[in-house]
XYZ file of C-alpha atoms in Angstrom:
105
model
C 0.000 0.000 0.000
C 1.255 3.460 -0.877
C 1.403 5.887 2.064
C 1.870 9.651 1.895
C 3.620 12.213 4.088
C 4.082 15.922 3.579
C 6.051 18.750 5.134
C 5.908 22.504 4.878
C 9.370 23.997 4.337
C 10.266 27.708 4.556
C 13.568 29.036 3.199
C 15.024 32.516 2.939
C 16.494 33.867 -0.281
C 19.760 32.144 -1.210
C 19.248 29.444 1.431
C 18.665 25.705 1.448
C 16.224 24.420 4.048
C 15.690 20.714 4.766
C 13.260 18.737 6.926
C 13.441 15.088 7.961
C 10.400 13.479 6.382
C 11.000 9.741 6.932
C 13.320 7.493 8.962
C 14.112 3.833 8.296
C 12.940 1.511 11.088
C 13.880 -1.999 12.164
C 11.574 -4.611 10.703
C 10.061 -2.216 8.168
C 11.144 -2.078 4.561
C 10.458 1.571 3.668
C 10.966 2.687 0.070
C 10.196 6.183 -1.202
C 8.455 5.884 -4.581
C 7.413 9.469 -5.428
C 8.141 13.068 -4.525
C 5.856 15.996 -5.368
C 5.535 19.682 -4.552
C 2.760 22.255 -4.613
C 4.998 24.781 -6.363
C 6.345 24.519 -9.892
C 8.547 27.621 -9.859
C 11.927 27.537 -11.612
C 13.422 29.779 -8.912
C 13.506 26.877 -6.441
C 15.489 23.649 -6.555
C 13.973 20.505 -5.049
C 16.515 18.519 -3.031
C 16.317 15.041 -1.490
C 18.998 13.414 0.680
C 19.399 9.997 2.289
C 21.586 10.767 5.283
C 24.302 13.025 3.767
C 24.049 11.637 0.214
C 22.118 13.819 -2.231
C 19.783 11.975 -4.613
C 17.748 14.770 -6.210
C 18.623 18.343 -7.161
C 16.256 19.643 -9.866
C 14.399 22.834 -10.704
C 10.865 22.601 -9.343
C 9.483 23.623 -12.736
C 10.457 20.126 -13.964
C 7.328 18.983 -12.091
C 4.138 20.355 -13.641
C 0.395 20.243 -13.067
C 0.241 17.517 -15.728
C 3.218 15.543 -14.364
C 3.318 16.404 -10.627
C 5.116 13.287 -9.343
C 8.813 12.520 -9.688
C 9.214 8.714 -9.592
C 12.076 7.356 -7.528
C 13.150 4.185 -5.740
C 14.922 5.193 -2.528
C 15.069 2.460 0.157
C 15.675 3.398 3.799
C 17.325 0.874 6.092
C 17.203 1.039 9.876
C 18.432 4.408 11.126
C 18.670 6.095 7.721
C 17.053 9.521 7.370
C 15.383 11.030 4.321
C 15.764 14.804 4.363
C 13.765 16.813 1.861
C 13.601 20.492 1.045
C 14.602 23.131 -1.450
C 17.108 25.802 -2.358
C 15.464 29.203 -2.752
C 16.579 31.843 -5.269
C 13.281 33.762 -5.553
C 14.529 36.968 -3.923
C 12.401 36.571 -0.795
C 11.434 34.058 1.892
C 8.987 31.431 0.603
C 7.169 28.347 1.882
C 6.647 25.183 -0.152
C 4.781 21.977 0.656
C 6.645 18.817 -0.375
C 5.083 15.333 -0.329
C 6.438 11.817 -0.628
C 4.731 8.564 -1.498
C 6.295 5.491 0.089
C 5.715 1.808 0.680
C 6.267 -0.042 3.925
C 6.423 -3.811 4.291
């Protein structure tokens, strides 16, 4: 079954802001399958990390109203963190909602 989580992230101009959205747990096989955002502005870069390793760094305008989900296959083992957020170059402080779809067995 696909489960969803979302976070609201606020970043100042010229800053990257990240939030921990999911943590790997013992006995649970968690795999992130999709990432989406409510904003499709090219002045923000969507970023996804597993622990300190960066997996995604794309302009948010790559996701559109017609193709809002970025497919991925990012497993989390026990103790691994998925941090998600964005780099802001809009010229002012902005807030974006970012969602993930994940499976858990």
